Amino acid sequence: MSTPSSSIESTLVENRVFEPSEAIRKAARISGMEAYNALCAEAEKDFEGFWAQRARETLTWSKPFTKVLDESNKPFYKWFEDGELNASFNCLDRHMGTPVENKTAIIFEADGGEVTKVTYKELLAKVSQFANALKARGVKKGDRVVIYMPMTIEGVVAMQACARIGATHSVVFGGFSAKALQERIQDAGAVAVITANYQLRGGKELPLKSIVDEGIAMGGCDTIKDVIVFQRTPTACNMVAGRDSFMHDVMEGQSTDCPAEMVSAEHPLFVLYTSGSTGKPKGVQHSTGGYLLWANLTMNWTFDLKDNDVFWCTADIGWITGHSYVAYGPLAAGATQIVFEGVPTYPNAGRFWQMIEKHKCTIFYTAPTAIRSLIKAAEGDEKVHPKNWDLTSLRLMGSVGEPINPEAWMWYYKHVGGERCPIVDTFWQTETGGHMITPLPGATPLVPGSCTLPLPGITTAIVDETGNDVPNGAGGILVVKKPWPSMIRTIWGDPERFKKSYFPEELKGYYLAGDGAVRSADRGYFRITGRIDDVLNVSGHRMGTMEIESALVGKTDLVAEAAVVGRPDDLTGEAIVAFVVLKRSRPTGDEAKAIAKELRDWVGKEIGPIAKPKDIRFGDNLPKTRSGKIMRRLLRSIAKGEAITQDTSTLENPAILDQLSENN
Ligand code: PRX
């Protein structure tokens, strides 16, 4: 069980409550707790009828569904299966002939500050043209396409174009290494990769295409027939004859009209890889109908979207947040959104505030790790404090990806939101497709550090190890009791792992989120206490400890054994600490530093820079029980610098604890 950051513990005594103002409540779609409770009661009374009505109202179907939920092969639930629709049609075509047609869909701000805007009509033309280009290259319904692109309009176009022709996309975050990319291409059996020559971040030009080349060259990617390259910068890149082409070349001459391919609601819209508790990332498979329903509906519920909103979700399209709240949700809901290529600290840590002012952003959705780093920057330099910008356009703010500590919440509320804007602390996961537990801005009284209550129709609960409810105030395992439309459908190519990971028998068939949680005694509000499996959350990025361990022991010339744990970190939430036994004697001093650097770079190459351990400790051995099991709870204490108070009587080699506690 990974330990949540200590500062989060202060929520236990949190008693500040922020009620929605009268004005916000009156203007909201779900207005007041009575309205929220009424929706929950409606879902409780007629579960399928509740979802059917939302699906009919929220989406446009080319063929209406006749059955809502198929539970005949649990836990492989199916929603709206005989209905047909297309996700791209629902994000673009559906708005044609309405006032949204000529509305700005995307305000793109490049790393260097240049701004490009596209309307819904223009975006539809681009997506159609690229969809036609993909078809001309032989990409068809059911094929998998890997997208390895920067945050750009073209990244969204690539995703939408795949959806338009019924190809299943798998976006790989641009920070992942060649090896990680190769594994994902292989696992998905992708026919094409869409990438860019370079990406621009923080004033630097970083390669993408050469990483694709390197990944494919590692072998096992024979399914790839095409690599399509968006030319982001003028810099040349290597192009392989017969395989590689430029996006602008393949689009040239293609029609801007491409009728959307209608697919079953259960057709896999995308597969997105995420970390689990084994070394191998899981390809989380999402549906078309249920997923899009939730992406759209939560835009209206959680963000209470209005026609004139300027929505900004800062997440990268390589993560689920960038799927649901950049590539699909805002477009399906007809919003104007900001897409940002760069990083929050370039050219200085005032960039977010400057952009909110410049684009008159009204809804801002970001991660606690970004907030914490901007607090630190503002405390160190007055000039990048949000008070220097006019942020009065903001009316609502959100948080996602990790627990937000009350101190950061209060700063965000006060200095960014001007004590005027509600904060929706949205708890959800790659697997859930969209928000699960979150305040509603016009209804829920806010408590800093708490994601409050589940959305209507979402049956989250806290149970013990046998699946029985625990009382409020007692901690336990977070589960979802009933299926929901946007839930993960399976793990790509591994249905057994899907069943085992998410629906363990002892939990009565409930969905196991993998987080610990506690409900407050007074309001029944949920507070997430952190992962209960071997998954870490570093700057809101999910990392499997086993994944990092297998990367480390993959350095076979050097490493004999490795164990990775998390340690609370004020800035990144958790930090990665690796305990390593080398095949040679234990290094100290400068030699230890040099080897630690070598290993860090190695992990960067194996997985990506986000997986590099912050701290590497060397030992002659690891603390093990007599039966040879590594005692991770002891390593967690050592990583935190805590005195060992746990029982060490089963330990084979107690002296090792002192050695590992030393900083070598
Ligand atoms: O531990 C929870 C944490 O992030 C995990 C999901 O990570 P991922 O699939 O990468 O999706 C992140 C974006 C949705 C969860 O199991 N988490 C996410 N949101 C919150 C959170 N923890 C506390 N509060 C949140 N609001």
XYZ file of C-alpha atoms and ligand atoms in Angstrom:
690
model
C 0.000 0.000 0.000
C 1.532 3.267 -1.011
C 1.421 6.008 1.544
C -0.345 9.289 0.803
C 1.520 12.512 1.284
C 1.597 13.571 4.918
C 0.131 16.993 4.224
C -2.979 15.291 2.911
C -3.553 13.932 6.379
C -4.544 17.400 7.474
C -7.844 16.907 5.602
C -8.814 14.642 8.448
C -9.384 17.739 10.509
C -10.591 19.883 7.623
C -13.659 21.837 8.653
C -13.766 24.695 6.170
C -16.853 24.497 3.975
C -17.572 26.646 0.933
C -21.194 26.771 -0.117
C -22.010 27.702 -3.719
C -23.067 31.337 -3.966
C -26.684 32.102 -4.662
C -25.801 33.431 -8.117
C -23.805 30.340 -9.096
C -26.436 28.010 -7.779
C -29.244 29.795 -9.610
C -27.428 29.774 -12.926
C -26.361 26.122 -12.744
C -27.825 23.203 -14.667
C -27.842 21.082 -11.521
C -28.981 23.715 -9.093
C -28.667 22.941 -5.405
C -28.343 19.663 -3.533
C -32.053 18.944 -4.020
C -31.463 18.769 -7.778
C -28.431 16.527 -7.270
C -30.337 14.260 -4.893
C -33.250 14.082 -7.312
C -30.955 12.887 -10.122
C -29.380 10.287 -7.826
C -32.835 9.069 -6.827
C -33.895 8.856 -10.466
C -30.847 6.715 -11.293
C -31.502 4.525 -8.279
C -35.142 3.987 -9.175
C -34.687 3.137 -12.838
C -30.995 2.592 -13.496
C -31.243 1.621 -17.156
C -33.972 4.149 -17.919
C -31.808 6.894 -16.424
C -28.858 6.083 -18.661
C -31.018 5.463 -21.736
C -32.560 8.909 -21.471
C -29.144 10.563 -21.080
C -27.729 8.624 -24.027
C -30.630 9.648 -26.265
C -30.489 13.304 -25.233
C -26.716 13.705 -25.219
C -25.658 11.913 -28.412
C -26.804 11.644 -32.017
C -27.346 8.044 -33.078
C -27.554 6.857 -36.693
C -29.316 3.766 -35.402
C -31.060 3.960 -32.028
C -30.220 1.324 -29.433
C -32.952 -1.008 -28.202
C -31.098 -2.507 -25.230
C -29.374 -0.375 -22.618
C -27.168 -2.674 -20.564
C -26.141 -6.247 -21.313
C -24.938 -8.002 -18.161
C -24.976 -11.515 -19.585
C -21.198 -11.843 -19.591
C -20.100 -9.994 -16.441
C -17.764 -8.197 -15.968
C -17.666 -7.633 -19.736
C -20.590 -5.224 -19.610
C -22.019 -3.842 -22.814
C -23.902 -0.575 -23.142
C -26.254 0.485 -25.950
C -24.678 -2.257 -28.072
C -27.098 -2.426 -30.992
C -27.080 1.354 -31.355
C -24.815 2.935 -33.958
C -23.053 6.278 -33.995
C -19.730 7.903 -34.744
C -17.683 9.834 -32.173
C -16.267 12.345 -34.654
C -19.739 12.957 -36.115
C -20.936 13.714 -32.602
C -18.067 16.132 -32.003
C -18.197 17.966 -35.339
C -20.900 17.239 -37.954
C -23.609 17.453 -35.344
C -22.856 21.137 -34.828
C -23.143 22.051 -38.501
C -26.164 24.184 -39.245
C -26.291 25.309 -35.597
C -24.717 28.455 -34.096
C -21.734 26.292 -33.084
C -20.718 25.829 -36.731
C -18.834 29.133 -36.877
C -17.815 29.192 -33.239
C -14.114 28.828 -32.383
C -13.476 25.203 -31.508
C -9.792 25.484 -30.626
C -7.636 28.414 -29.601
C -4.179 26.961 -30.009
C -1.307 28.672 -28.246
C 2.112 27.466 -29.323
C 5.099 27.116 -27.028
C 6.453 30.399 -28.377
C 3.143 32.217 -27.867
C 1.747 32.293 -31.440
C -2.019 31.794 -31.520
C -4.027 29.902 -34.168
C -7.794 29.529 -34.046
C -10.052 27.079 -35.854
C -13.821 27.090 -35.998
C -15.905 23.939 -35.776
C -16.499 24.099 -39.532
C -12.779 24.428 -40.267
C -11.947 21.627 -37.842
C -14.484 19.342 -39.529
C -12.857 20.057 -42.914
C -9.365 19.285 -41.564
C -10.465 16.111 -39.812
C -12.332 14.919 -42.919
C -9.383 15.620 -45.159
C -7.023 13.711 -42.922
C -9.552 10.891 -42.524
C -9.679 10.609 -46.309
C -5.880 10.560 -46.395
C -5.813 7.695 -43.874
C -8.355 5.773 -45.931
C -6.271 6.363 -49.064
C -3.305 4.795 -47.219
C -5.438 1.727 -46.550
C -6.270 2.411 -42.897
C -9.748 1.059 -42.208
C -12.336 0.398 -39.531
C -10.997 -1.822 -36.764
C -7.318 -1.051 -37.487
C -5.202 0.337 -34.658
C -3.252 3.552 -35.149
C -0.629 4.782 -32.712
C -0.483 8.559 -32.242
C 2.754 9.999 -30.845
C 2.236 13.718 -31.184
C 2.688 17.001 -29.379
C -0.186 19.121 -28.077
C -1.319 20.703 -31.317
C -4.477 21.105 -33.364
C -3.059 18.329 -35.539
C -2.910 15.971 -32.541
C -6.647 16.439 -32.029
C -7.210 16.133 -35.793
C -5.343 12.798 -35.821
C -7.504 11.387 -33.014
C -10.739 12.649 -34.551
C -9.771 11.360 -38.011
C -9.186 7.850 -36.640
C -12.538 7.967 -34.874
C -14.168 9.183 -38.071
C -13.160 6.106 -40.055
C -13.657 3.672 -37.172
C -9.921 3.069 -36.589
C -9.013 2.578 -32.921
C -6.351 5.027 -31.804
C -3.754 4.519 -29.151
C -2.102 7.753 -28.129
C 1.327 7.427 -26.553
C 2.484 10.408 -24.477
C 5.364 12.242 -26.187
C 7.542 11.793 -23.088
C 7.672 8.007 -23.425
C 10.821 6.383 -24.767
C 11.429 4.428 -27.987
C 11.200 1.164 -26.065
C 7.891 2.087 -24.421
C 6.552 3.152 -27.807
C 7.689 -0.084 -29.440
C 5.976 -2.178 -26.748
C 2.722 -0.295 -27.270
C 2.870 -0.544 -31.082
C 3.482 -4.261 -30.733
C 0.802 -4.919 -28.155
C -1.797 -2.955 -30.140
C -0.716 -4.467 -33.479
C -0.886 -0.988 -34.991
C -0.876 -0.495 -38.775
C 0.309 3.117 -38.684
C 2.014 5.683 -36.487
C 1.100 9.358 -36.675
C 3.830 11.561 -35.254
C 5.600 14.897 -35.696
C 9.167 15.613 -36.677
C 9.754 17.503 -33.429
C 7.856 18.895 -30.504
C 8.406 22.304 -28.930
C 8.424 22.493 -25.168
C 9.914 25.202 -23.012
C 11.769 26.761 -25.950
C 13.423 23.489 -26.867
C 12.960 21.427 -29.995
C 12.651 17.791 -28.932
C 12.666 14.897 -31.395
C 9.664 12.642 -31.876
C 10.166 11.103 -35.313
C 13.652 9.777 -34.544
C 12.204 8.056 -31.457
C 9.567 6.422 -33.660
C 12.338 5.221 -36.008
C 14.309 3.876 -33.068
C 11.258 2.116 -31.622
C 10.295 0.456 -34.889
C 13.921 -0.584 -35.446
C 13.838 -2.503 -32.138
C 11.763 -5.059 -33.975
C 8.382 -6.722 -33.700
C 6.583 -3.826 -35.386
C 6.010 -5.499 -38.751
C 2.329 -4.560 -38.669
C 3.322 -0.922 -39.276
C 2.864 0.047 -42.909
C 2.794 3.811 -42.563
C 4.445 6.517 -40.540
C 2.777 9.874 -41.097
C 4.720 12.911 -39.960
C 3.307 16.296 -39.019
C 5.972 18.849 -39.789
C 5.841 20.935 -36.627
C 9.128 22.758 -37.204
C 11.187 23.439 -40.339
C 13.965 21.129 -39.119
C 14.462 18.114 -41.374
C 14.006 14.581 -40.090
C 14.876 11.182 -41.461
C 12.187 9.794 -43.784
C 12.116 6.110 -44.724
C 11.147 5.660 -48.383
C 7.998 3.628 -48.897
C 6.969 3.882 -45.252
C 7.065 7.526 -44.184
C 5.124 10.483 -45.515
C 4.312 14.007 -44.383
C 0.861 14.843 -43.102
C 0.558 17.843 -45.464
C 1.497 15.669 -48.454
C -1.004 12.910 -47.732
C -3.743 15.496 -47.116
C -3.092 17.430 -50.299
C -5.840 16.959 -52.852
C -8.023 14.992 -50.431
C -11.653 16.021 -50.212
C -12.792 17.941 -47.144
C -15.863 15.796 -47.125
C -15.630 12.369 -45.503
C -18.836 10.746 -44.331
C -18.323 9.341 -40.844
C -18.276 5.558 -40.514
C -21.075 4.562 -38.183
C -20.035 1.906 -35.665
C -21.627 -0.071 -32.874
C -21.711 1.735 -29.535
C -19.316 -0.942 -28.259
C -16.761 -0.404 -31.035
C -13.365 0.359 -29.431
C -12.815 4.080 -29.844
C -9.365 3.875 -28.314
C -6.882 1.886 -26.315
C -4.809 3.866 -23.829
C -1.931 2.249 -21.983
C -1.570 2.824 -18.277
C 0.479 1.363 -15.463
C -0.719 -1.453 -13.281
C 0.822 -3.588 -10.600
C 2.816 -5.810 -12.951
C 5.706 -4.815 -15.182
C 3.593 -4.674 -18.325
C 1.388 -1.631 -19.003
C -2.295 -2.340 -19.579
C -4.081 -1.322 -22.766
C -7.297 0.133 -21.380
C -9.988 -0.319 -24.032
C -12.837 2.173 -24.218
C -16.097 2.047 -26.138
C -17.586 4.627 -28.491
C -21.129 5.199 -27.164
C -20.772 4.919 -23.408
C -17.448 6.741 -23.392
C -18.647 9.677 -25.449
C -21.860 9.942 -23.491
C -19.879 10.435 -20.310
C -17.274 12.782 -21.827
C -20.086 15.021 -23.053
C -22.407 14.747 -20.067
C -19.674 15.518 -17.531
C -18.789 18.686 -19.487
C -22.320 19.783 -18.739
C -22.599 18.435 -15.212
C -19.185 18.973 -13.661
C -18.171 22.045 -15.622
C -21.720 23.288 -16.116
C -20.668 24.460 -19.565
C -22.290 27.603 -20.968
C -22.317 28.795 -24.607
C -19.782 31.562 -24.058
C -17.323 29.605 -21.938
C -13.646 29.396 -22.826
C -12.605 26.037 -21.448
C -9.011 25.088 -20.748
C -7.855 21.662 -19.677
C -4.077 21.677 -19.433
C -3.637 17.901 -19.764
C -1.703 16.341 -22.624
C -3.622 14.251 -25.170
C -1.294 11.396 -24.194
C -3.262 10.927 -20.949
C -6.906 10.092 -20.334
C -7.648 13.653 -19.189
C -6.502 14.888 -22.594
C -8.756 12.335 -24.269
C -11.940 13.080 -22.360
C -11.485 16.802 -21.703
C -9.502 17.965 -24.775
C -10.069 15.634 -27.732
C -13.683 14.549 -27.135
C -15.689 16.137 -24.299
C -15.314 19.849 -25.165
C -15.942 19.205 -28.870
C -18.957 16.980 -28.274
C -20.330 19.703 -26.002
C -19.637 22.441 -28.572
C -17.235 24.379 -26.342
C -14.485 26.817 -27.251
C -11.298 25.423 -25.771
C -7.667 26.365 -25.379
C -5.027 23.863 -26.464
C -1.555 24.673 -25.174
C 1.634 23.250 -26.596
C 4.111 24.350 -23.978
C 4.890 24.046 -20.289
C 3.600 26.139 -17.340
C 7.039 27.513 -16.494
C 8.103 28.874 -19.886
C 9.045 31.621 -20.538
C 8.230 32.027 -16.846
C 5.961 30.551 -14.197
C 3.298 33.183 -14.949
C 2.448 31.531 -18.278
C -0.846 29.966 -17.176
C -2.063 33.213 -15.606
C -0.997 35.203 -18.618
C -2.876 32.822 -20.925
C -6.030 32.916 -18.787
C -6.006 36.719 -19.059
C -5.174 36.764 -22.768
C -7.824 34.264 -23.871
C -10.402 35.239 -21.227
C -10.519 31.686 -19.999
C -13.615 30.943 -17.915
C -13.060 27.307 -16.845
C -9.562 26.194 -15.906
C -8.786 22.529 -15.241
C -5.320 21.456 -14.121
C -3.376 19.126 -11.821
C -2.350 19.705 -8.188
C 1.293 19.162 -9.120
C 1.136 22.158 -11.490
C -0.544 24.265 -8.810
C 2.067 23.285 -6.214
C 4.948 24.154 -8.511
C 3.355 27.510 -9.390
C 2.803 28.279 -5.700
C 6.472 27.653 -5.106
C 7.441 29.832 -8.052
C 5.102 32.651 -6.947
C 6.438 32.503 -3.407
C 9.961 32.806 -4.744
C 9.255 35.556 -7.271
C 6.515 38.191 -6.914
C 6.560 38.810 -10.653
C 4.981 35.426 -11.441
C 2.329 35.622 -8.728
C -1.183 35.355 -10.250
C -2.044 38.776 -8.747
C -0.139 40.349 -11.637
C -2.774 39.250 -14.147
C -6.471 39.911 -14.561
C -8.069 36.546 -13.866
C -11.605 37.845 -13.453
C -12.776 35.947 -16.551
C -12.531 32.724 -14.512
C -15.769 31.364 -13.107
C -14.867 27.756 -12.329
C -11.699 25.779 -11.659
C -10.902 22.099 -11.528
C -8.283 19.738 -10.197
C -7.435 16.229 -11.386
C -4.916 13.441 -11.210
C -3.947 13.200 -7.562
C -5.162 14.288 -4.169
C -4.977 18.046 -3.748
C -3.694 19.045 -0.343
C -5.873 21.617 1.450
C -3.044 24.186 1.478
C -2.761 24.067 -2.320
C -6.564 24.083 -2.621
C -6.808 27.250 -0.517
C -4.104 29.013 -2.513
C -5.781 28.055 -5.805
C -9.138 29.221 -4.439
C -7.811 32.516 -3.142
C -5.126 33.623 -5.554
C -6.363 32.164 -8.824
C -10.104 32.015 -8.312
C -10.340 35.252 -6.315
C -12.449 33.463 -3.671
C -15.203 33.565 -6.271
C -14.769 30.364 -8.276
C -15.803 26.925 -7.079
C -13.142 24.219 -7.400
C -14.236 20.854 -8.726
C -11.809 18.261 -7.393
C -12.546 15.462 -9.844
C -11.594 11.923 -8.900
C -11.447 9.465 -11.769
C -9.048 7.170 -13.661
C -7.970 6.051 -17.125
C -10.291 3.101 -16.600
C -13.357 5.134 -15.654
C -13.319 7.222 -18.843
C -14.583 10.359 -17.093
C -15.350 11.949 -13.737
C -16.663 9.669 -10.988
C -16.548 11.554 -7.692
C -16.669 15.330 -7.921
C -18.455 18.371 -6.591
C -21.050 20.010 -8.831
C -20.378 23.751 -8.924
C -23.955 24.858 -8.377
C -24.842 22.276 -5.779
C -22.116 20.752 -3.646
C -20.681 22.566 -0.614
C -16.892 22.312 -1.063
C -14.432 20.978 1.481
C -10.755 21.523 0.592
C -9.013 18.221 -0.171
C -12.202 16.258 -0.710
C -13.638 15.135 -4.041
C -16.990 15.084 -2.206
C -19.720 12.902 -3.740
C -20.216 10.563 -6.721
C -22.007 11.801 -9.821
C -25.632 10.689 -10.233
C -25.789 7.061 -11.372
C -22.259 6.345 -10.112
C -22.277 3.888 -7.214
C -18.919 4.382 -5.507
C -18.532 2.933 -2.022
C -15.872 2.091 0.531
C -15.625 -1.530 1.560
C -13.399 -3.887 3.507
C -11.408 -6.771 2.045
C -14.503 -8.930 1.777
C -16.582 -6.319 -0.015
C -18.680 -5.221 2.965
C -19.406 -1.534 3.438
C -17.382 0.209 6.100
C -18.961 3.006 8.171
C -18.213 6.652 7.436
C -15.030 7.729 9.131
C -13.375 4.327 8.657
C -10.963 3.913 5.784
C -11.216 1.145 3.217
C -11.091 0.128 -0.413
C -12.777 2.273 -3.050
C -15.123 0.303 -5.314
C -17.907 0.989 -7.786
C -20.854 -1.289 -7.176
C -22.682 -1.049 -10.478
C -21.364 -0.708 -14.032
C -21.430 2.713 -15.714
C -21.424 3.612 -19.418
C -17.842 4.889 -19.777
C -16.161 2.084 -17.873
C -13.155 0.207 -19.260
C -14.385 -2.659 -21.469
C -11.343 -4.902 -21.262
C -7.561 -4.869 -21.306
C -6.557 -5.033 -24.940
C -5.658 -8.630 -25.753
C -5.854 -9.775 -22.121
C -9.421 -10.327 -20.871
C -8.203 -12.528 -18.007
C -6.038 -9.757 -16.623
C -9.010 -7.394 -16.921
C -11.139 -9.692 -14.772
C -8.426 -10.319 -12.239
C -7.298 -6.710 -11.887
C -10.662 -5.002 -11.648
C -13.214 -7.554 -10.507
C -11.591 -9.771 -7.875
C -13.975 -12.442 -6.633
C -13.734 -11.518 -2.965
C -15.214 -8.084 -3.723
C -18.622 -9.374 -4.807
C -18.198 -8.364 -8.425
C -17.570 -4.690 -7.620
C -15.129 -2.676 -9.696
C -11.882 -2.236 -7.752
C -10.433 1.216 -8.353
C -7.068 0.500 -6.707
C -7.353 3.483 -4.345
C -7.921 3.708 -0.640
C -10.524 6.194 0.561
C -12.450 7.376 3.579
C -15.833 9.101 3.871
C -16.259 11.940 6.338
C -18.424 11.191 9.336
C -20.553 14.304 8.910
C -21.285 14.608 5.199
C -20.232 11.241 3.822
C -17.741 13.052 1.571
C -15.067 10.962 -0.075
C -11.388 11.648 0.423
C -8.916 9.607 -1.598
C -5.968 8.457 0.478
C -3.833 7.084 -2.367
C -3.195 3.868 -4.265
C -3.395 0.572 -2.425
C -1.497 -1.331 -5.106
C 2.039 -1.008 -6.425
C 1.230 2.055 -8.464
C 2.798 5.443 -7.748
C 1.441 8.842 -8.655
C 4.313 11.117 -9.574
C 3.237 14.599 -10.687
C -0.160 13.103 -11.497
C 1.456 10.486 -13.751
C 0.771 6.885 -12.978
C 3.853 4.694 -12.705
C 4.059 1.036 -11.777
C 6.831 0.196 -9.299
C 7.269 -3.191 -11.024
C 7.644 -1.468 -14.366
C 10.561 0.559 -13.019
C 12.011 -2.486 -11.251
C 11.963 -4.534 -14.431
C 13.632 -1.670 -16.298
C 16.373 -1.558 -13.632
C 17.046 -5.298 -13.590
C 17.020 -5.155 -17.389
C 20.437 -3.529 -17.041
C 21.869 -6.998 -16.779
C 25.551 -6.058 -16.818
C 25.152 -4.059 -13.626
C 21.997 -4.762 -11.616
C 21.290 -7.920 -9.644
C 18.140 -6.848 -7.860
C 15.974 -3.771 -7.444
C 12.977 -2.681 -5.393
C 11.102 0.545 -6.061
C 8.833 2.383 -3.636
C 7.229 5.803 -3.354
C 8.001 8.548 -0.898
C 5.804 11.614 -0.238
C 7.071 14.689 -2.044
C 5.814 18.227 -1.489
C 5.972 19.101 -5.165
C 5.344 15.916 -7.123
C 2.982 14.208 -4.644
C 5.113 11.102 -4.654
C 8.746 10.585 -5.631
C 10.342 7.371 -6.892
C 12.978 5.763 -4.677
C 14.920 2.730 -5.928
C 16.918 0.313 -3.784
C 19.467 -1.466 -5.917
C 21.817 -4.391 -5.410
C 24.573 -4.452 -7.983
C 26.312 -7.481 -9.432
C 29.519 -6.005 -8.073
C 30.353 -4.618 -4.651
C 28.278 -1.821 -3.212
C 29.527 1.551 -4.488
C 29.951 4.624 -2.297
C 30.817 8.299 -2.803
C 31.392 9.583 -6.327
C 31.214 6.102 -7.764
C 27.736 5.633 -6.311
C 26.716 8.986 -7.766
C 28.006 8.043 -11.225
C 26.256 4.666 -11.217
C 23.042 6.231 -9.949
C 23.167 8.649 -12.884
C 23.791 5.798 -15.297
C 20.809 3.900 -13.929
C 18.586 6.968 -14.011
C 19.434 7.562 -17.669
C 18.830 3.893 -18.363
C 15.311 4.060 -16.883
C 14.728 7.230 -18.914
C 15.567 5.297 -22.054
C 13.594 2.206 -21.085
C 10.378 3.958 -20.063
C 10.735 7.738 -20.279
C 12.091 10.626 -18.210
C 8.975 10.629 -15.975
C 9.997 7.218 -14.602
C 13.517 8.216 -13.496
C 13.983 7.525 -9.771
C 14.629 10.662 -7.742
C 16.704 8.743 -5.250
C 18.771 5.568 -5.777
C 20.236 3.720 -2.762
C 22.686 0.861 -3.026
C 22.854 -2.100 -0.687
C 24.609 -5.458 -0.407
C 21.135 -6.922 -0.259
C 17.476 -6.004 0.240
C 15.472 -6.575 3.417
C 13.851 -9.980 2.963
C 11.827 -12.413 4.970
C 13.274 -15.892 5.525
C 11.163 -17.070 2.624
C 12.831 -14.495 0.381
C 10.065 -11.917 0.080
C 11.205 -8.300 -0.124
C 9.744 -6.315 2.775
C 8.549 -3.240 0.968
C 6.918 -1.618 3.958
C 10.363 -1.342 5.541
C 11.755 0.143 2.362
C 8.948 2.706 2.380
C 9.894 3.765 5.892
C 13.555 4.016 4.941
C 12.678 6.013 1.835
C 10.750 8.475 4.006
C 13.640 8.728 6.438
C 11.482 7.346 9.229
C 12.749 5.315 12.133
C 11.821 1.667 11.720
C 9.113 0.928 14.230
C 7.657 -2.090 12.478
C 8.260 -5.656 13.524
C 11.490 -6.852 11.921
C 11.605 -10.258 13.604
C 10.826 -12.101 10.371
C 13.718 -10.385 8.649
C 16.528 -12.606 7.377
C 19.132 -9.842 7.406
C 18.236 -6.994 9.825
C 21.634 -5.305 9.487
C 20.748 -4.333 5.931
C 18.309 -1.715 7.214
C 21.078 0.461 8.610
C 23.058 0.189 5.437
C 20.109 1.216 3.234
C 19.253 4.082 5.555
C 22.664 5.637 4.965
C 22.832 7.992 2.032
C 25.631 6.642 -0.105
O -4.970 7.466 -7.435
C -5.985 8.119 -8.127
C -5.425 9.390 -8.740
O -5.005 9.047 -10.040
C -5.299 7.675 -10.310
C -5.699 7.505 -11.750
O -4.637 7.841 -12.563
P -4.834 7.903 -14.123
O -5.487 6.666 -14.602
O -3.525 8.260 -14.732
O -5.858 9.081 -14.372
C -5.542 10.373 -13.936
C -6.542 11.354 -14.449
C -7.954 11.007 -14.254
C -6.394 7.329 -9.358
O -6.476 5.938 -9.148
N -6.417 10.475 -8.825
C -7.000 10.973 -9.936
N -7.782 12.019 -9.635
C -7.709 12.206 -8.301
C -6.843 11.210 -7.783
N -6.587 11.110 -6.465
C -7.190 11.995 -5.650
N -8.012 12.978 -6.069
C -8.306 13.126 -7.377
N -9.097 14.120 -7.777
